[in-house]
Coordinates of C-alpha atoms and ligand atoms in Angstrom, one line a residue:
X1 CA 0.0 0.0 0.0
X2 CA 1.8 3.5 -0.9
X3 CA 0.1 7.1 0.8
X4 CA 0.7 10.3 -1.3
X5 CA -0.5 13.1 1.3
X6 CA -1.4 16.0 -1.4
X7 CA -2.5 18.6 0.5
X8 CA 0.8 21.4 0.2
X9 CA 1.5 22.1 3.8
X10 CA 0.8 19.8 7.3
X11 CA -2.5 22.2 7.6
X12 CA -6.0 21.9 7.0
X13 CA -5.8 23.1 3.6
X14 CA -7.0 21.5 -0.1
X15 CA -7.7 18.4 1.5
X16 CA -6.5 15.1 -0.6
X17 CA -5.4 11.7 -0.1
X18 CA -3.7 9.3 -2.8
X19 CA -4.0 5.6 -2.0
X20 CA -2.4 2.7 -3.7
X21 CA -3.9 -0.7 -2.6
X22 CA -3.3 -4.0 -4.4
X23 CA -2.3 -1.9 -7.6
X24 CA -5.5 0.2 -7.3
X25 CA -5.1 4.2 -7.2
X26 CA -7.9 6.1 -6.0
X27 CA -7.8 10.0 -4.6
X28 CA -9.4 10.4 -1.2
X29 CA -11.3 14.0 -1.4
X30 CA -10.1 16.9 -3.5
X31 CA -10.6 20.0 -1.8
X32 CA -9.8 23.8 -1.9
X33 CA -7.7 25.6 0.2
X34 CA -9.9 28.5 2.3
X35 CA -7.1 30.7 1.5
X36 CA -4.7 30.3 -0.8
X37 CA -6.0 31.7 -4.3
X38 CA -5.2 30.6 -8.1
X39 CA -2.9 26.8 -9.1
X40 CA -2.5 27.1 -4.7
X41 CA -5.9 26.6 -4.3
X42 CA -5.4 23.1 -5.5
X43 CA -3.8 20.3 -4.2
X44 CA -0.6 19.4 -5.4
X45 CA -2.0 17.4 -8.1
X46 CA 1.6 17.0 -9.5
X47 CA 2.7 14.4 -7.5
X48 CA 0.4 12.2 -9.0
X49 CA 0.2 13.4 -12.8
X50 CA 0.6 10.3 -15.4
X51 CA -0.8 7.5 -12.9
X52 CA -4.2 6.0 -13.8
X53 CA -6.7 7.1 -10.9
X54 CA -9.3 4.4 -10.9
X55 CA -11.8 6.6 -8.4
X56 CA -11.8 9.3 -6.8
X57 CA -14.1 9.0 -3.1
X58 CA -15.3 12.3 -1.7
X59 CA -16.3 12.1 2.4
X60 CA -18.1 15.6 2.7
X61 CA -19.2 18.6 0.8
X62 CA -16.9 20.8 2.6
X63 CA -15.3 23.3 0.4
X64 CA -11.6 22.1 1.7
X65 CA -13.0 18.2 0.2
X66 CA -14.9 19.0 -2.9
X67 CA -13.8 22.4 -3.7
X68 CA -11.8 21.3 -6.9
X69 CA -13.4 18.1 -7.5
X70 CA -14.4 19.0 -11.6
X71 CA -10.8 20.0 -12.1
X72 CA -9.3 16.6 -10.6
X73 CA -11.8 15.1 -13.2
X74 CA -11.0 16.8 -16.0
X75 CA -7.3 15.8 -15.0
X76 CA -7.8 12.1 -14.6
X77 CA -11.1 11.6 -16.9
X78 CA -11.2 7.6 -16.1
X79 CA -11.7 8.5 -12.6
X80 CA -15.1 7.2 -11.1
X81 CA -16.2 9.3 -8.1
X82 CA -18.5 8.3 -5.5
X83 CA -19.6 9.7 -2.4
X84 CA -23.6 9.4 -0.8
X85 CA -26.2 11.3 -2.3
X86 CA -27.0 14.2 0.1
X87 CA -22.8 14.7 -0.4
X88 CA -23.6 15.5 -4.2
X89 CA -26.9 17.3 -3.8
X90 CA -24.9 19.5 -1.6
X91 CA -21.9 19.2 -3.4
X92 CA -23.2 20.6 -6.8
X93 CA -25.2 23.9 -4.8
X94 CA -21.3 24.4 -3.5
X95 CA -19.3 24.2 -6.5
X96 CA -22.0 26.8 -8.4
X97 CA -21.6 29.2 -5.9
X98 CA -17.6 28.9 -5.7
X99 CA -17.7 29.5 -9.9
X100 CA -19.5 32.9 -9.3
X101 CA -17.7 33.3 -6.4
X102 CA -13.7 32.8 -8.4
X103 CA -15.5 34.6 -11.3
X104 CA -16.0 37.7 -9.1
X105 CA -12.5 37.4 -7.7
X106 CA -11.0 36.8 -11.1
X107 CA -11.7 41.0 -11.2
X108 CA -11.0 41.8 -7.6
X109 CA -7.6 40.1 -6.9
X110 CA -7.0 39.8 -10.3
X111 CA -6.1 36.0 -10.8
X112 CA -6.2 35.2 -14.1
X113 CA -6.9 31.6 -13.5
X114 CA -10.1 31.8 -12.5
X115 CA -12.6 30.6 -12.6
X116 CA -10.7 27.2 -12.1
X117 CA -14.2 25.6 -13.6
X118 CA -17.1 26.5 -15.0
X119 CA -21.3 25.9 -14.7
X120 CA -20.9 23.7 -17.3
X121 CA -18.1 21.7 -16.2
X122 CA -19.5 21.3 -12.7
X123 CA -23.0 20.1 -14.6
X124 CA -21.3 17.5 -16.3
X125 CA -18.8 16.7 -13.7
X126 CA -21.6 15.9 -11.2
X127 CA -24.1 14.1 -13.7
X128 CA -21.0 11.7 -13.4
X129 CA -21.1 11.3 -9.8
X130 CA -22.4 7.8 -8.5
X131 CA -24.5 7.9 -5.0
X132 CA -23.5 5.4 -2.8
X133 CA -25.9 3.9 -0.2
X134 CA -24.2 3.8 3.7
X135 CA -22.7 0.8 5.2
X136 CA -22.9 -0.9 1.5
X137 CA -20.2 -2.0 0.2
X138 CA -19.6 -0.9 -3.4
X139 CA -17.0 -2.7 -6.0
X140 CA -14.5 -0.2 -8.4
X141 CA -17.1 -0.7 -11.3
X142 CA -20.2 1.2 -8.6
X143 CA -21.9 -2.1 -7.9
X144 CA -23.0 -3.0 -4.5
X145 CA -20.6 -5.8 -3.4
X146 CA -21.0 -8.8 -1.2
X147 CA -21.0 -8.3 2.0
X148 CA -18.2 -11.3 2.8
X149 CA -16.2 -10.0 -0.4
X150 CA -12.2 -10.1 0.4
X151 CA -10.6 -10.1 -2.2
X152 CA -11.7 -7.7 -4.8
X153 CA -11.4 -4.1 -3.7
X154 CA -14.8 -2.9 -2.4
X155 CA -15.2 0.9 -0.4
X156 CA -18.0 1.4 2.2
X157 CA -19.2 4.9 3.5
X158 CA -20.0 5.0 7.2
X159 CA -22.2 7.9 8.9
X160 CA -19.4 10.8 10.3
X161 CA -21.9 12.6 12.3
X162 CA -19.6 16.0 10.8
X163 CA -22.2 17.5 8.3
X164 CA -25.2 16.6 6.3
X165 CA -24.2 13.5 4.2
X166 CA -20.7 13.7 5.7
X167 CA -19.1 9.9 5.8
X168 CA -15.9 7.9 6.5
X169 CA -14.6 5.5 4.6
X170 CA -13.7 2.1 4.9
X171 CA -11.4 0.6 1.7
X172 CA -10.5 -3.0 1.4
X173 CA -8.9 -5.0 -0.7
X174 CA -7.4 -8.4 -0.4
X175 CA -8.1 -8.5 3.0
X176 CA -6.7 -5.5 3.9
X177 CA -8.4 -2.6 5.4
X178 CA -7.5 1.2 5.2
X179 CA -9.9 3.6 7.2
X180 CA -10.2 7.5 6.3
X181 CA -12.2 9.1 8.7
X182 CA -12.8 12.1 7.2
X183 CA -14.0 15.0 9.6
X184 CA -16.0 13.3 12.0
X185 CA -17.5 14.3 15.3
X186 CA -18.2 11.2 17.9
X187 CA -20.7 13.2 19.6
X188 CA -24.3 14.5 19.2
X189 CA -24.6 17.8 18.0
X190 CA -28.1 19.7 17.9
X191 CA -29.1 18.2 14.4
X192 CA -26.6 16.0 13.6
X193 CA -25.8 12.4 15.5
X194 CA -22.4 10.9 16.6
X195 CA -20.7 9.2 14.3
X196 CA -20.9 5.2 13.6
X197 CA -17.7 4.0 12.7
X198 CA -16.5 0.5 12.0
X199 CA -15.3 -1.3 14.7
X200 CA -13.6 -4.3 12.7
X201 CA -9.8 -5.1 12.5
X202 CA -8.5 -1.8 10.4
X203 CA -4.9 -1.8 9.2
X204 CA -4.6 1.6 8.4
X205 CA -6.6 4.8 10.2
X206 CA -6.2 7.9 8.1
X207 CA -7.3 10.3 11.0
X208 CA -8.4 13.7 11.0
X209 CA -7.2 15.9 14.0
X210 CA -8.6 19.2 14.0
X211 CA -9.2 19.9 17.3
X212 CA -5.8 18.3 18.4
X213 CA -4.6 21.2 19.9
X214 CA -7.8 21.9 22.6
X215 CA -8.1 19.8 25.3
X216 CA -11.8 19.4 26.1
X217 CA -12.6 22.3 28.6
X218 CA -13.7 21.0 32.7
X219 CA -17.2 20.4 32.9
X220 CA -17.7 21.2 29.3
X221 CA -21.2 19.5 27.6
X222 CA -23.3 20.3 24.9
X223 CA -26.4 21.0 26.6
X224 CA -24.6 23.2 29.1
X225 CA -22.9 25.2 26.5
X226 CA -26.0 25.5 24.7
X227 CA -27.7 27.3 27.7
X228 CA -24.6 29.7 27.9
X229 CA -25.1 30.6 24.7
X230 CA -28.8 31.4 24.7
X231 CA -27.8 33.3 28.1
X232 CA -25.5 35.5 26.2
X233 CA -27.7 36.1 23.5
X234 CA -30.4 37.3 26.1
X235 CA -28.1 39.7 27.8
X236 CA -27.0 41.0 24.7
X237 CA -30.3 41.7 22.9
X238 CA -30.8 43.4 26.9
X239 CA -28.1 45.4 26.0
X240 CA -29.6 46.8 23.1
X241 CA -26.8 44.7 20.8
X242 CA -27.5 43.2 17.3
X243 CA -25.2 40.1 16.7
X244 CA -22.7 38.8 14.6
X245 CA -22.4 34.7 14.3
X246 CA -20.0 34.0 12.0
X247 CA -20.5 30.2 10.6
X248 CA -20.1 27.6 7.8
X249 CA -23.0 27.8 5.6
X250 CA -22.7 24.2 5.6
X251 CA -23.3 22.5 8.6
X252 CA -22.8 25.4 11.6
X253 CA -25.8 27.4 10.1
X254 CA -27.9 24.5 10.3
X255 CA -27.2 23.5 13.6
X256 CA -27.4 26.9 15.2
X257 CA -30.8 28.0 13.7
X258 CA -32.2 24.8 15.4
X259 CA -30.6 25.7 18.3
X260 CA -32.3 29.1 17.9
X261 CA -35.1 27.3 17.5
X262 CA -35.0 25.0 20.5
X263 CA -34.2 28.4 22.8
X264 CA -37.8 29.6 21.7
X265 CA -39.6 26.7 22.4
X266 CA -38.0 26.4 25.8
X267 CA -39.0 30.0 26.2
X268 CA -35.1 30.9 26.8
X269 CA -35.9 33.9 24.2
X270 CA -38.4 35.4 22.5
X271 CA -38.8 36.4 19.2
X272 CA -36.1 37.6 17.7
X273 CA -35.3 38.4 13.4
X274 CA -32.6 36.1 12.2
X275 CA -30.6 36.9 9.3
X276 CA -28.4 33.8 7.2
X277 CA -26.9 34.1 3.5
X278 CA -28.3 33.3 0.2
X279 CA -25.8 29.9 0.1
X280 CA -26.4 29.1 3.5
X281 CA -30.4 29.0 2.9
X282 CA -29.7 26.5 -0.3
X283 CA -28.5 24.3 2.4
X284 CA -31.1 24.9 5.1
X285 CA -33.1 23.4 1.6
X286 CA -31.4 20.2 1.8
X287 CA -31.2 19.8 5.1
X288 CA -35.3 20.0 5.1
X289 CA -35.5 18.2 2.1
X290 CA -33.9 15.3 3.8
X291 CA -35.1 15.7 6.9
X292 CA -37.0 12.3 7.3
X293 CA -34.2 10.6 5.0
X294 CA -31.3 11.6 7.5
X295 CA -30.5 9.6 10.9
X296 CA -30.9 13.6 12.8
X297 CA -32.4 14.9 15.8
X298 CA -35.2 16.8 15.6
X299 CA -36.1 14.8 12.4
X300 CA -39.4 16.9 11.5
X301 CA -38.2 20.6 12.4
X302 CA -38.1 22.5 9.0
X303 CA -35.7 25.1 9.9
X304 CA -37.0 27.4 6.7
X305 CA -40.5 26.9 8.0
X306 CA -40.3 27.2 12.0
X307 CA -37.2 29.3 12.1
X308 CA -38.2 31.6 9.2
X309 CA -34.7 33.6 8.5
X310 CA -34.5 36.4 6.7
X311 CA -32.2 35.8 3.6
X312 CA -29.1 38.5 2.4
X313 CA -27.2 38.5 -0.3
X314 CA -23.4 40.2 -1.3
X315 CA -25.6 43.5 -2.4
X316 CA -28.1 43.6 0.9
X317 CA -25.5 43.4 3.0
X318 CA -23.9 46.3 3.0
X319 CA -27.0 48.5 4.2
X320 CA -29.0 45.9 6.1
X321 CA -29.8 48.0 9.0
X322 CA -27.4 47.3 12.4
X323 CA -30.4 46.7 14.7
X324 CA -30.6 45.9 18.6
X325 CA -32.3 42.2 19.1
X326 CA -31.2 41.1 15.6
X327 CA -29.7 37.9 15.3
X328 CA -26.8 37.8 12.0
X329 CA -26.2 34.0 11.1
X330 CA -23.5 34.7 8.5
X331 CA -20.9 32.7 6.7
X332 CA -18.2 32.6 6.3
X333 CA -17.0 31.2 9.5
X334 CA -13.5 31.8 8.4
X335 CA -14.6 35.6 8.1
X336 CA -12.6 35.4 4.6
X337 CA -13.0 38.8 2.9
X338 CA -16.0 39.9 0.8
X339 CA -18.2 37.7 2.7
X340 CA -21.2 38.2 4.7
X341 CA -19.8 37.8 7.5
X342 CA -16.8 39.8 7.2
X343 CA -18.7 42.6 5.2
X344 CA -21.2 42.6 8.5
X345 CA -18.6 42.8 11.4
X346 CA -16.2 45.8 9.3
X347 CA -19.7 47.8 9.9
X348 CA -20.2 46.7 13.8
X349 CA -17.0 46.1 15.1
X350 CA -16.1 49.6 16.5
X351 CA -19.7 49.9 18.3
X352 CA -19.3 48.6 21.5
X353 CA -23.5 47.8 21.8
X354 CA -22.6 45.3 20.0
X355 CA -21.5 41.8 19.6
X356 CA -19.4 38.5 17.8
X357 CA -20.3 35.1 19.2
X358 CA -17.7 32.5 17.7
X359 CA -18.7 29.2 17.8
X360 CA -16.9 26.9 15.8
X361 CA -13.4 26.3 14.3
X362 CA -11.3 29.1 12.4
X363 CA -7.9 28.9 10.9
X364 CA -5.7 31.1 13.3
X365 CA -4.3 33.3 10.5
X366 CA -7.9 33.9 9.1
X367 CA -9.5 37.1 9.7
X368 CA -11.9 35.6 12.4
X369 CA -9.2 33.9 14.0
X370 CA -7.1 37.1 14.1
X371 CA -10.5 39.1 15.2
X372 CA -10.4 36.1 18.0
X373 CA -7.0 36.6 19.1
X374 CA -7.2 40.4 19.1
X375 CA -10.0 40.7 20.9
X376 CA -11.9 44.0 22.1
X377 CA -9.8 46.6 22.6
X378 CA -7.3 45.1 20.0
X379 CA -7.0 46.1 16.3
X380 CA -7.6 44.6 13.2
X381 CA -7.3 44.5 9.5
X382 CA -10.2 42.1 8.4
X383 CA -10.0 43.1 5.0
X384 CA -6.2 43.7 3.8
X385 CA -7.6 46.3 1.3
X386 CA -9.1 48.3 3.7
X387 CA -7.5 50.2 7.0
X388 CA -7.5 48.3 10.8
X389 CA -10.1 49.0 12.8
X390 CA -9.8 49.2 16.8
X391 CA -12.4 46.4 17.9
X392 CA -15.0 47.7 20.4
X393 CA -17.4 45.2 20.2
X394 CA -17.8 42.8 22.4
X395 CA -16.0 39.5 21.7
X396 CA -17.2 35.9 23.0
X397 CA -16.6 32.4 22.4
X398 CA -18.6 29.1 22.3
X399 CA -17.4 25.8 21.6
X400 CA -20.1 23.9 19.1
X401 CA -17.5 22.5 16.8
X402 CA -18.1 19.9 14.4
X403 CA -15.1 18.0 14.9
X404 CA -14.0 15.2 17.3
X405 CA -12.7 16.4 20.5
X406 CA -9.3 15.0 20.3
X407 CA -10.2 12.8 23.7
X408 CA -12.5 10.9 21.6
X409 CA -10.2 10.5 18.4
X410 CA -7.5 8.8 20.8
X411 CA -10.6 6.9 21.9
X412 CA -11.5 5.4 19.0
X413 CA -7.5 5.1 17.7
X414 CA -7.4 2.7 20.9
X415 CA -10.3 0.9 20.5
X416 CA -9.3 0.0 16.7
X417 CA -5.5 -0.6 17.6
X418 CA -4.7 -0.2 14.0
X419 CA -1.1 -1.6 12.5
X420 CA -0.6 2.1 11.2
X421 CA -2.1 5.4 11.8
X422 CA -1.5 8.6 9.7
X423 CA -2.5 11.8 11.0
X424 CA -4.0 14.2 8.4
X425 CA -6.2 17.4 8.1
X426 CA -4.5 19.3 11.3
X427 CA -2.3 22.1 11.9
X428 CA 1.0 21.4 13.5
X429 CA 0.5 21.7 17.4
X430 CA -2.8 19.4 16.7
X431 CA -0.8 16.9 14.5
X432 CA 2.1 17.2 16.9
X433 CA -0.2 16.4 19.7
X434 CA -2.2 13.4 19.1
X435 CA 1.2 12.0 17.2
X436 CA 2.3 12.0 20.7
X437 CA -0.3 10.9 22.7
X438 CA -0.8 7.8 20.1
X439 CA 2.8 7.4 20.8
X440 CA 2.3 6.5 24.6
X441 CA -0.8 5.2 24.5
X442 CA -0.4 3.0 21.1
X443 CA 3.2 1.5 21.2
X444 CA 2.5 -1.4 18.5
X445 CA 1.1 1.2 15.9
X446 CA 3.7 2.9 13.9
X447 CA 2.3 6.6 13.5
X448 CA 2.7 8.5 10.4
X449 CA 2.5 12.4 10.0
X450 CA 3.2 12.2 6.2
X451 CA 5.1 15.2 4.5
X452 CA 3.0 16.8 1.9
X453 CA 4.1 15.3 -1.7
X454 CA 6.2 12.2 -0.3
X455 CA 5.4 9.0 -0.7
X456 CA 5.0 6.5 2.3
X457 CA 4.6 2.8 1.6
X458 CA 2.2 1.8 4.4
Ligands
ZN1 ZN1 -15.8 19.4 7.1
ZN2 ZN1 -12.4 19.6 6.7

């Protein structure tokens, strides 16, 4: 078995994996960096240029999986790629919106290669797409597969309890076993469930580590952090502030409008107007849509319906009104600039009425995780083409992220005892951390953080 880690730096960046097992090459995810712009937005796509890709499996419809999935096609054409069907209903909604989104930037950072894709492209990159059932397994040629199959190599998607449709994925072939989790989250969240992953002899765990670097905070739960948060929403609106939530419009939207919804019913707040983006309510779509199809909580709340948000756009934005008792459910949750969210918080940030609630992961050199670090009273530069502002808003933090805590990924590392693990989609004090820990608590398993664009024979 041979591991090509693609992704250009030990970061969470353009996301991809190349496998080799029993001569068969497939590409684990092909995502696009949050950041980086133009050919740096890819993965390094070099390192495996001229070798046959037989498929290509995609775990979740997360920009930094998907994002360049129709330009990894139209590099390897044979490819087959599969991944569940909510993945590619979502999937397709993503890659629209990132074609007007690199055709808009193609003008304002001037980057001539974009759009890296087209509409068309991604419409006939995605009428190619095969939906896979879960816990099936499925042969190279798309067929469901025996369940007792060993020999032939067969991939099975297991629920990752990240994101709508989100999976792991289990690959074996002649009686081998390589598991890529994906991004996976082992506990409930409001809308989404734990993760069910395979508990069979693995050989190889490919493991996500996100949240390596946070150790779980004392006495930290879900339900408890919830009530904080609907808390500080309630002394805010007090305060006369309107509020900033920056979030994924994948995924973090989702799961705080139902949140939002759960406060009212329990009477925790009233009624309040809440605001979410244009992309983010295609997905509050397809999260209703498949409502009843989904192993969720809260399987019959349709969050369009019940929690009724307001919908913006790149246009609205910039003179919706900055009101006391508004609610602003805005992605991105990386504050990148040009969004909603970073549009929003340029206008509010020096007003100290008002406020940012983080609640989820953001790349520490992002504009929200600078905006973090500084804090009020600090100053920032959330759009570089624009001058730093001194942040007078108020500034808090909630932990609702959709990744594993890293207590539970060492959890289920020691319950699979794998021969080999290797340690992907993390920055370097996360890596470096659960590298370590597996160390100690793992001595039989030979742990791999693999260097972006080298080959390791697993
Ligand atoms: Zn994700
Ligand atoms: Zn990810």
């Amino acid at each position: 078995m041979k591991f090509l880690n693609l992704t250009r730096r030990t970061e969470i960046g353009a996301n991809s994996y190349y496998l080799e097992i029993d001569s068969h090459r497939l590409v684990l995810d092909c995502g696009m960096h949050p950041k980086n712009t133009g050919e740096d937005a890819l993965p390094y796509l070099k390192a495996i240029a001229g070798r046959d890709i037989e498929a290509i499996l995609i775990s979740h419809a997360h920009q930094d999986h998907i994002g360049t999935l129709p330009v990894v096609m139209r590099r390897f054409p044979r490819a087959r790629v599969f991944m569940t069907e909510a993945t590619a209903e979502v999937g397709s909604v993503l890659l629209h919106n990132s074609v007007n989104v690199m055709t808009r930037q193609r003008e304002e950072i001037g980057e001539a290669a974009y759009p890296l894709f087209t509409h068309r492209e991604t419409d006939r990159a995605s009428d190619r797409w095969r939906w896979c059932p879960l816990r099936q397994r499925i042969s190279i040629a798309g067929e469901r597969a025996p369940q007792r199959e060993r020999d032939a190599l067969t991939f099975e998607f297991f629920e990752a309890g990240h994101v709508l449709g989100s999976t792991g994925i289990l690959v074996r072939a002649e009686g081998k076993t390589v598991f890529y989790t994906g991004d996976v989250n082992f506990d409930d969240q409001t809308i989404m469930q734990a993760a069910v992953f395979p508990e069979e002899r693995i050989d190889v765990l490919i493991m996500e580590c996100t949240r390596g670097d946070h150790a779980k905070p004392e006495g930290w739960s879900r339900p408890g952090e919830e009530q904080r948060f609907a808390a500080a929403l309630g002394s805010a609106f007090e305060r006369g502030a309107c509020v900033l939530i920056p979030v994924f419009a994948l995924g973090k939207t989702q799961e705080i409008l139902a949140m939002l919804y759960k406060f009212r019913r329990q009477r925790l707040l009233g009624d309040f107007p809440i605001y979410i983006g244009g992309l983010s309510s295609k997905f509050t779509d397809i999260y209703d849509r498949r409502a009843h199809m989904t192993r969720r909580q809260l399987s019959r709340l349709q969050l369009m319906r019940e929690v009724a948000p307001f919908i913006l756009n790149d246009e609205t934005i910039r003179d919706a009104p900055v009101r006391p008792g508004r609610a602003y459910v805005l992605s991105s949750g990386m504050m990148i600039p040009n969004t909603l969210s970073n549009v929003f918080a340029r206008r509010l940030i020096e007003n100290p009425q008002h406020s940012i609630f983080f609640v989820g992961y953001a790349n520490p050199e992002s504009p929200a995780g600078v905006l973090r670090e500084a804090g009020t009273g600090g100053e920032v530069a959330l759009d570089p083409g624009k001058s730093p502002q001194r942040v007078r808003c108020d500034i808090e933090q909630f932990q609702f992220s959709a990744h594993a805590t890293r207590e539970t990924l060492i959890e289920y590392a020691r319950k699979i005892s794998p021969r080999k693990i290797v340690l992907v989609h993390g920055d370097p004090p996360a890596v470096e951390w659960i590298r370590a820990q597996l160390h100690t608590d793992l001595p039989n398993t030979d742990v791999i953080v693999p260097v972006p664009g080298v080959e390791v024979e697993l």
